[in-house]
Amino acid sequence: MNGEEEFFDAVTGFDSDNSSGEFSEANQRVTGVIHVDTSKSNGIGKVGERPPQENGIQKHRTSLPAPMFTRSDFSVWSILKKCIGLELSKITMPIAFNEPLSFLQRITEYMEHVYLIHKASCQPQPLERMQSVAAFAVSAVASQWERTGKPFNPLLGETYELTREDLGFRFISEQVSHHPPISAFYSEGLHQDFLFHGSIYPKLKFWGKSVEAEPRGTITLELLKHNEAYTWTNPTCCVHNVIIGKLWIEQYGTVEIVNHRTGDKCVLHFKPCGLFGKELHKVEGYIQDKNKKKLFMIYGKWTECLWGLDPAAYESFKKQERRTDSLRKTKLDDCPEKADGDVVDAVPEAQETVQVIPGSKLLWRVNTRPPNSAQMYNFTSFTVSLNELETGMEKILAPTDCRLRPDIRGMENGNMDLASQEKERLEEKQREARRERAREEAEWQTRWFHRGSNPYTGTPDWLYVGGYFERDFSGCPDIY
């Protein structure tokens, strides 16, 4: 059925907590790296002669209108018990398991650490640029930490735009397909320094105690000054204890970032939790040249920070660490193994900090979330602002912008009954529109993106056709 939600497609969203537009204090301590402060407008508002205060407003809200609704009275098991091993593409979930954002807004969280792209653009050497791009790719999944609610599934034709003059970018996304659900996005730097685009269509499966999201779709970053393009896909995300117990998230899989001009590649391994939780949240990898010579080692946690150093120093440290681990393993072998629980996946006890190898260079550090984050669906400061609707903004936005969705707005305001009613109404409206197209034998026409091939990988992709920010919305569909 069209309009039905995909359970926990939330887990394929992105990014972290640097909403100020300035480099984090930790990044400013890194030496030998060029920094660009994008926290001030510096006349950016004149680029493209956009309307003043388009929606890149200077002050953003710091909390939601209403606190998070409790989920304790709802049972997921009654819905999912017949879905073990199946793809979750047609499972309707109670609205209490949502968060008040569209998946299109969740994708926009990629941009929270956009300063890393600006920094990459200013780096003179390709190795340094790859370091910043790798940090950006890791930061893009950091906001998923403790985000166990699901965003609203976008309606076909739904859009979301964001202009942040203080951060130096503008962004547009569109839901270009409903089955399978595909979200396309495009962003550009206001200083014409980068393009960032892609299409996301995650595949989700329920495995009894967990929901796994396998990423599909290519992400592309173009650094225009250097005529370079980087492509990658995101790691797999898994939400544990969806039936009973405390929800927790892990990311795992290998991410390969390719510089299509130089042939350099960054290989990042997102480690699975492991038996004793030792590897939880860990990321390890390296940058190699086109001849596969390792140039730089990278390590850290996607929830916290990323560091890097020379391969020789890294290998020397790891050799010493293996000796220590061997002694520790001898002691552990004398202890009885922990039984595999039949009810819940025990939440691993992860170290809160990364052990920093001497001589390492800090590439990225996540910022602290707001103190009231737990009452706001564990949103970051950047995320809190995404659904903000300032007075008069609706006159500028496309009528398909998800800030105008009444179900999301109702949930954000704490009116769960209204949100549930509006969600059902919008889904039925979408189903009726599909039936009408079937009667007329008409195909759905996307507005801002077209189906094509990625220019660097040749894989299927959705490409931005341009023109959104000229603001001719006369042909937009009535989806709300």
C-alpha positions as semicolon CSV with decimal commas, in nm:
position;residue;x (nm);y (nm);z (nm)
1;M;0,000;0,000;0,000
2;N;0,134;0,341;-0,092
3;G;0,200;0,580;0,193
4;E;0,283;0,313;0,449
5;E;0,587;0,378;0,660
6;E;0,915;0,184;0,655
7;F;1,001;0,087;1,008
8;F;1,320;0,247;1,131
9;D;1,424;0,389;0,796
10;A;1,538;0,655;1,040
11;V;1,857;0,465;1,083
12;T;1,982;0,574;0,744
13;G;1,992;0,941;0,830
14;F;2,313;1,137;0,908
15;D;2,533;1,395;1,086
16;S;2,627;1,551;1,415
17;D;2,633;1,846;1,650
18;N;2,824;2,135;1,503
19;S;2,539;2,379;1,436
20;S;2,730;2,698;1,504
21;G;2,904;2,701;1,167
22;E;3,241;2,743;1,339
23;F;3,506;2,479;1,381
24;S;3,489;2,291;1,704
25;E;3,738;2,385;1,972
26;A;3,916;2,055;1,913
27;N;3,955;2,123;1,543
28;Q;4,102;2,464;1,613
29;R;4,376;2,295;1,813
30;V;4,492;2,097;1,509
31;T;4,811;2,239;1,369
32;G;4,919;2,251;1,008
33;V;4,562;2,266;0,879
34;I;4,400;2,559;0,700
35;H;4,068;2,662;0,854
36;V;3,792;2,866;0,696
37;D;3,545;3,032;0,932
38;T;3,202;3,010;0,771
39;S;3,014;3,137;1,074
40;K;2,969;3,487;0,932
41;S;2,767;3,587;0,629
42;N;3,030;3,813;0,467
43;G;2,784;3,921;0,202
44;I;2,683;3,568;0,110
45;G;2,321;3,681;0,109
46;K;2,381;3,861;-0,220
47;V;2,480;3,545;-0,407
48;G;2,220;3,467;-0,673
49;E;2,012;3,766;-0,559
50;R;1,810;3,546;-0,325
51;P;1,532;3,708;-0,121
52;P;1,656;3,851;0,210
53;Q;1,621;3,606;0,503
54;E;1,514;3,334;0,258
55;N;1,525;3,068;0,524
56;G;1,885;3,105;0,628
57;I;1,769;3,295;0,931
58;Q;2,042;3,413;1,166
59;K;1,894;3,284;1,492
60;H;1,756;2,933;1,523
61;R;1,542;2,783;1,793
62;T;1,712;2,578;2,063
63;S;1,422;2,351;2,165
64;L;1,109;2,192;2,023
65;P;0,760;2,326;2,104
66;A;0,671;2,010;2,301
67;P;0,873;1,732;2,468
68;M;0,904;1,382;2,325
69;F;0,597;1,158;2,355
70;T;0,644;0,843;2,561
71;R;0,658;0,515;2,369
72;S;0,619;0,289;2,671
73;D;0,253;0,208;2,602
74;F;0,310;0,068;2,253
75;S;0,413;-0,282;2,150
76;V;0,623;-0,326;1,838
77;W;0,607;-0,704;1,868
78;S;0,237;-0,717;1,781
79;I;0,324;-0,561;1,444
80;L;0,660;-0,719;1,363
81;K;0,627;-1,078;1,488
82;K;0,524;-1,198;1,139
83;C;0,797;-1,007;0,959
84;I;1,115;-1,185;1,065
85;G;1,358;-1,202;0,772
86;L;1,141;-0,986;0,547
87;E;1,207;-0,645;0,395
88;L;1,010;-0,381;0,583
89;S;0,859;-0,184;0,297
90;K;0,490;-0,213;0,380
91;I;0,465;-0,211;0,759
92;T;0,248;0,056;0,917
93;M;0,387;0,168;1,252
94;P;0,214;0,365;1,529
95;I;0,306;0,731;1,512
96;A;0,451;0,708;1,863
97;F;0,759;0,545;1,710
98;N;0,823;0,841;1,483
99;E;1,025;1,155;1,538
100;P;0,885;1,488;1,412
101;L;1,096;1,505;1,097
102;S;1,064;1,383;0,741
103;F;1,335;1,152;0,608
104;L;1,424;1,436;0,370
105;Q;1,511;1,648;0,673
106;R;1,707;1,357;0,816
107;I;1,919;1,352;0,500
108;T;1,982;1,725;0,543
109;E;2,169;1,640;0,864
110;Y;2,456;1,540;0,634
111;M;2,530;1,912;0,621
112;E;2,578;1,975;0,991
113;H;2,956;1,944;0,965
114;V;2,978;2,120;0,630
115;Y;3,281;2,311;0,761
116;L;3,481;1,996;0,682
117;I;3,394;2,038;0,313
118;H;3,500;2,403;0,322
119;K;3,823;2,296;0,490
120;A;3,885;2,027;0,228
121;S;3,837;2,281;-0,049
122;C;4,108;2,502;0,101
123;Q;4,367;2,228;0,145
124;P;4,655;2,250;-0,107
125;Q;4,741;1,877;-0,114
126;P;4,514;1,588;-0,220
127;L;4,612;1,382;0,087
128;E;4,495;1,658;0,319
129;R;4,175;1,700;0,119
130;M;4,101;1,329;0,148
131;Q;4,151;1,350;0,525
132;S;3,882;1,618;0,553
133;V;3,648;1,436;0,314
134;A;3,687;1,117;0,519
135;A;3,609;1,311;0,836
136;F;3,298;1,454;0,668
137;A;3,182;1,106;0,561
138;V;3,214;0,979;0,920
139;S;3,054;1,288;1,071
140;A;2,757;1,233;0,839
141;V;2,638;0,934;1,045
142;A;2,719;1,072;1,391
143;S;2,373;1,212;1,460
144;Q;2,230;0,859;1,441
145;W;2,376;0,787;1,782
146;E;2,082;0,727;2,019
147;R;1,833;0,835;1,749
148;T;1,597;0,538;1,771
149;G;1,281;0,706;1,642
150;K;1,192;0,690;1,274
151;P;1,134;0,992;1,055
152;F;0,812;1,021;0,857
153;N;0,827;0,849;0,521
154;P;0,824;1,128;0,259
155;L;0,522;1,154;0,034
156;L;0,583;1,124;-0,338
157;G;0,680;1,470;-0,462
158;E;0,761;1,601;-0,115
159;T;1,055;1,842;-0,099
160;Y;1,278;2,006;0,161
161;E;1,505;2,304;0,122
162;L;1,750;2,466;0,357
163;T;1,965;2,771;0,306
164;R;2,222;2,842;0,578
165;E;2,416;3,153;0,491
166;D;2,605;3,125;0,819
167;L;2,729;2,780;0,716
168;G;2,777;2,866;0,350
169;F;2,543;2,624;0,170
170;R;2,197;2,567;0,032
171;F;2,023;2,232;-0,004
172;I;1,724;2,085;-0,188
173;S;1,580;1,732;-0,178
174;E;1,282;1,558;-0,337
175;Q;1,109;1,224;-0,289
176;V;1,137;1,094;-0,644
177;S;0,995;0,744;-0,593
178;H;0,765;0,583;-0,339
179;H;0,808;0,211;-0,412
180;P;1,096;0,167;-0,380
181;P;1,136;0,479;-0,165
182;I;1,408;0,697;-0,317
183;S;1,513;1,039;-0,188
184;A;1,734;1,258;-0,408
185;F;1,931;1,556;-0,281
186;Y;2,157;1,832;-0,408
187;S;2,359;2,094;-0,220
188;E;2,595;2,367;-0,331
189;G;2,836;2,599;-0,154
190;L;2,738;2,965;-0,153
191;H;3,099;3,048;-0,246
192;Q;3,078;2,810;-0,545
193;D;3,336;2,585;-0,377
194;F;3,151;2,252;-0,377
195;L;2,860;2,043;-0,502
196;F;2,723;1,758;-0,290
197;H;2,454;1,528;-0,426
198;G;2,314;1,177;-0,432
199;S;2,011;0,952;-0,400
200;I;1,930;0,729;-0,104
201;Y;1,718;0,414;-0,109
202;P;1,789;0,199;0,197
203;K;1,685;-0,164;0,220
204;L;1,562;-0,264;0,566
205;K;1,518;-0,606;0,722
206;F;1,387;-0,729;1,056
207;W;1,587;-1,008;1,219
208;G;1,379;-1,084;1,528
209;K;1,552;-0,859;1,780
210;S;1,700;-0,601;1,544
211;V;1,631;-0,396;1,234
212;E;1,912;-0,365;0,980
213;A;1,935;-0,087;0,721
214;E;2,154;-0,164;0,422
215;P;2,246;0,157;0,239
216;R;2,183;0,189;-0,131
217;G;2,279;0,480;-0,351
218;T;2,595;0,677;-0,425
219;I;2,701;0,995;-0,245
220;T;2,909;1,238;-0,449
221;L;3,114;1,537;-0,336
222;E;3,271;1,767;-0,595
223;L;3,543;2,016;-0,494
224;L;3,516;2,264;-0,779
225;K;3,840;2,454;-0,715
226;H;4,040;2,132;-0,753
227;N;3,824;1,968;-1,023
228;E;3,792;1,665;-0,796
229;A;3,503;1,430;-0,731
230;Y;3,473;1,188;-0,439
231;T;3,213;0,910;-0,415
232;W;3,113;0,667;-0,141
233;T;2,821;0,480;0,017
234;N;2,735;0,474;0,386
235;P;2,781;0,184;0,630
236;T;2,504;-0,051;0,738
237;C;2,315;0,058;1,047
238;C;2,148;-0,177;1,294
239;V;1,898;-0,095;1,570
240;H;1,896;-0,358;1,845
241;N;1,616;-0,455;2,088
242;V;1,328;-0,322;1,881
243;I;1,093;-0,561;2,063
244;I;1,202;-0,539;2,425
245;G;1,492;-0,391;2,617
246;K;1,689;-0,073;2,567
247;L;1,736;0,030;2,206
248;W;2,092;0,076;2,088
249;I;2,256;0,139;1,753
250;E;2,568;0,019;1,579
251;Q;2,717;0,088;1,236
252;Y;2,924;-0,168;1,050
253;G;3,068;-0,235;0,708
254;T;3,337;-0,093;0,483
255;V;3,314;0,254;0,329
256;E;3,539;0,329;0,033
257;I;3,588;0,693;-0,066
258;V;3,739;0,735;-0,411
259;N;3,907;1,047;-0,551
260;H;3,826;1,005;-0,919
261;R;4,094;1,253;-1,034
262;T;4,399;1,121;-0,847
263;G;4,298;0,759;-0,791
264;D;4,352;0,797;-0,415
265;K;4,118;0,592;-0,200
266;C;4,019;0,603;0,167
267;V;3,903;0,271;0,312
268;L;3,713;0,298;0,641
269;H;3,607;-0,007;0,843
270;F;3,311;0,056;1,074
271;K;3,358;-0,219;1,330
272;P;3,070;-0,440;1,451
273;C;3,019;-0,450;1,825
274;G;3,186;-0,784;1,895
275;L;3,132;-1,024;2,187
276;F;3,240;-0,794;2,468
277;G;3,153;-0,463;2,306
278;K;3,519;-0,374;2,262
279;E;3,474;-0,261;1,901
280;L;3,147;-0,070;1,948
281;H;3,140;0,253;1,743
282;K;3,501;0,210;1,631
283;V;3,620;0,322;1,288
284;E;3,961;0,224;1,149
285;G;4,105;0,270;0,804
286;Y;4,364;0,424;0,579
287;I;4,425;0,643;0,277
288;Q;4,614;0,487;-0,013
289;D;4,738;0,621;-0,347
290;K;4,652;0,476;-0,688
291;N;4,935;0,223;-0,647
292;K;4,781;0,103;-0,317
293;K;5,060;0,250;-0,105
294;K;4,925;0,348;0,237
295;L;4,976;0,719;0,299
296;F;4,782;0,786;0,618
297;M;4,604;0,586;0,891
298;I;4,269;0,685;1,040
299;Y;4,100;0,571;1,361
300;G;3,837;0,684;1,608
301;K;3,465;0,646;1,678
302;W;3,177;0,764;1,463
303;T;3,001;0,881;1,779
304;E;3,291;1,090;1,904
305;C;3,599;1,181;1,699
306;L;3,840;1,084;1,425
307;W;4,220;1,090;1,438
308;G;4,499;1,010;1,194
309;L;4,875;0,965;1,173
310;D;5,168;0,830;0,974
311;P;5,142;0,455;0,886
312;A;5,477;0,366;1,044
313;A;5,385;0,521;1,379
314;Y;5,044;0,356;1,365
315;E;5,181;0,009;1,295
316;S;5,440;0,043;1,571
317;F;5,167;0,130;1,821
318;K;4,941;-0,151;1,702
319;K;5,223;-0,404;1,734
320;Q;5,267;-0,309;2,097
321;E;4,890;-0,318;2,149
322;R;4,869;-0,673;2,010
323;R;5,125;-0,789;2,266
324;T;4,916;-0,638;2,544
325;D;4,595;-0,790;2,405
326;S;4,759;-1,132;2,393
327;L;4,830;-1,115;2,765
328;R;4,476;-0,993;2,835
329;K;4,325;-1,274;2,625
330;T;4,508;-1,531;2,834
331;K;4,329;-1,397;3,142
332;L;3,990;-1,385;2,966
333;D;4,020;-1,746;2,855
334;D;4,005;-1,842;3,222
335;C;3,662;-1,676;3,252
336;P;3,332;-1,845;3,152
337;E;3,178;-1,719;2,826
338;K;2,870;-1,500;2,842
339;A;2,559;-1,683;2,721
340;D;2,366;-1,544;2,422
341;G;2,046;-1,401;2,567
342;D;1,718;-1,514;2,416
343;V;1,530;-1,196;2,503
344;V;1,750;-0,892;2,450
345;D;2,084;-0,798;2,300
346;A;2,280;-0,668;2,599
347;V;2,384;-0,307;2,555
348;P;2,764;-0,309;2,531
349;E;2,965;-0,098;2,770
350;A;3,181;0,108;2,538
351;Q;3,470;0,326;2,643
352;E;3,366;0,688;2,628
353;T;3,692;0,812;2,484
354;V;3,926;0,706;2,207
355;Q;4,279;0,609;2,302
356;V;4,488;0,865;2,116
357;I;4,812;0,739;1,965
358;P;5,103;0,980;2,024
359;G;5,164;1,204;1,724
360;S;4,807;1,180;1,598
361;K;4,625;1,463;1,423
362;L;4,263;1,540;1,512
363;L;4,043;1,533;1,201
364;W;3,699;1,580;1,356
365;R;3,524;1,585;1,691
366;V;3,152;1,574;1,759
367;N;3,007;1,862;1,959
368;T;2,805;1,815;2,277
369;R;2,433;1,781;2,226
370;P;2,200;2,030;2,393
371;P;2,120;1,953;2,759
372;N;1,754;1,886;2,676
373;S;1,834;1,653;2,386
374;A;1,689;1,343;2,556
375;Q;1,349;1,516;2,575
376;M;1,378;1,612;2,206
377;Y;1,422;1,269;2,043
378;N;1,800;1,299;2,100
379;F;1,818;1,574;1,838
380;T;2,134;1,777;1,789
381;S;2,120;2,156;1,794
382;F;2,132;2,157;1,414
383;T;1,846;1,906;1,394
384;V;1,621;2,104;1,628
385;S;1,615;2,388;1,376
386;L;1,527;2,182;1,067
387;N;1,148;2,195;1,098
388;E;1,137;2,554;1,220
389;L;0,875;2,760;1,034
390;E;0,926;3,132;1,077
391;T;0,643;3,377;1,011
392;G;0,619;3,445;0,639
393;M;0,844;3,155;0,540
394;E;0,549;2,967;0,386
395;K;0,526;3,240;0,121
396;I;0,879;3,155;0,005
397;L;0,880;2,776;0,038
398;A;0,754;2,535;-0,225
399;P;0,404;2,410;-0,132
400;T;0,556;2,059;-0,119
401;D;0,811;2,150;0,152
402;C;0,780;1,912;0,448
403;R;0,776;2,200;0,697
404;L;0,416;2,236;0,576
405;R;0,317;1,874;0,652
406;P;0,038;1,887;0,913
407;D;0,114;1,543;1,062
408;I;0,477;1,629;1,138
409;R;0,377;1,972;1,265
410;G;0,112;1,817;1,490
411;M;0,361;1,572;1,642
412;E;0,618;1,845;1,694
413;N;0,355;2,046;1,882
414;G;0,269;1,747;2,100
415;N;-0,075;1,680;1,947
416;M;-0,042;1,309;1,878
417;D;-0,410;1,253;1,794
418;L;-0,402;1,524;1,528
419;A;-0,071;1,395;1,394
420;S;-0,209;1,041;1,361
421;Q;-0,527;1,160;1,189
422;E;-0,335;1,379;0,947
423;K;-0,090;1,100;0,869
424;E;-0,378;0,870;0,772
425;R;-0,542;1,146;0,565
426;L;-0,221;1,221;0,374
427;E;-0,157;0,854;0,304
428;E;-0,510;0,806;0,170
429;K;-0,473;1,122;-0,041
430;Q;-0,154;0,978;-0,187
431;R;-0,320;0,643;-0,260
432;E;-0,610;0,815;-0,435
433;A;-0,366;1,020;-0,646
434;R;-0,196;0,696;-0,749
435;R;-0,529;0,538;-0,845
436;E;-0,617;0,846;-1,048
437;R;-0,289;0,824;-1,240
438;A;-0,356;0,456;-1,305
439;R;-0,701;0,535;-1,446
440;E;-0,552;0,800;-1,674
441;E;-0,251;0,579;-1,756
442;A;-0,026;0,868;-1,654
443;E;0,319;0,829;-1,504
444;W;0,445;1,035;-1,211
445;Q;0,672;1,319;-1,320
446;T;0,945;1,434;-1,085
447;R;1,004;1,809;-1,068
448;W;1,361;1,884;-0,960
449;F;1,553;1,561;-1,034
450;H;1,569;1,321;-1,326
451;R;1,676;0,960;-1,350
452;G;2,026;0,913;-1,491
453;S;2,373;0,776;-1,423
454;N;2,632;0,901;-1,178
455;P;2,890;1,085;-1,393
456;Y;3,181;0,929;-1,201
457;T;3,071;0,574;-1,118
458;G;2,820;0,505;-1,395
459;T;2,575;0,362;-1,141
460;P;2,204;0,458;-1,147
461;D;2,143;0,794;-0,983
462;W;1,901;1,087;-0,968
463;L;2,048;1,414;-1,093
464;Y;1,941;1,768;-1,011
465;V;1,790;1,947;-1,311
466;G;1,831;2,295;-1,160
467;G;1,592;2,586;-1,126
468;Y;1,455;2,527;-0,778
469;F;1,590;2,849;-0,630
470;E;1,435;3,053;-0,911
471;R;1,117;2,976;-0,715
472;D;0,867;2,904;-0,990
473;F;0,647;2,661;-0,801
474;S;0,341;2,695;-1,023
475;G;0,348;2,332;-1,135
476;C;0,401;2,172;-0,794
477;P;0,154;1,895;-0,699
478;D;-0,097;1,930;-0,416
479;I;0,021;1,658;-0,178
480;Y;-0,089;1,800;0,159
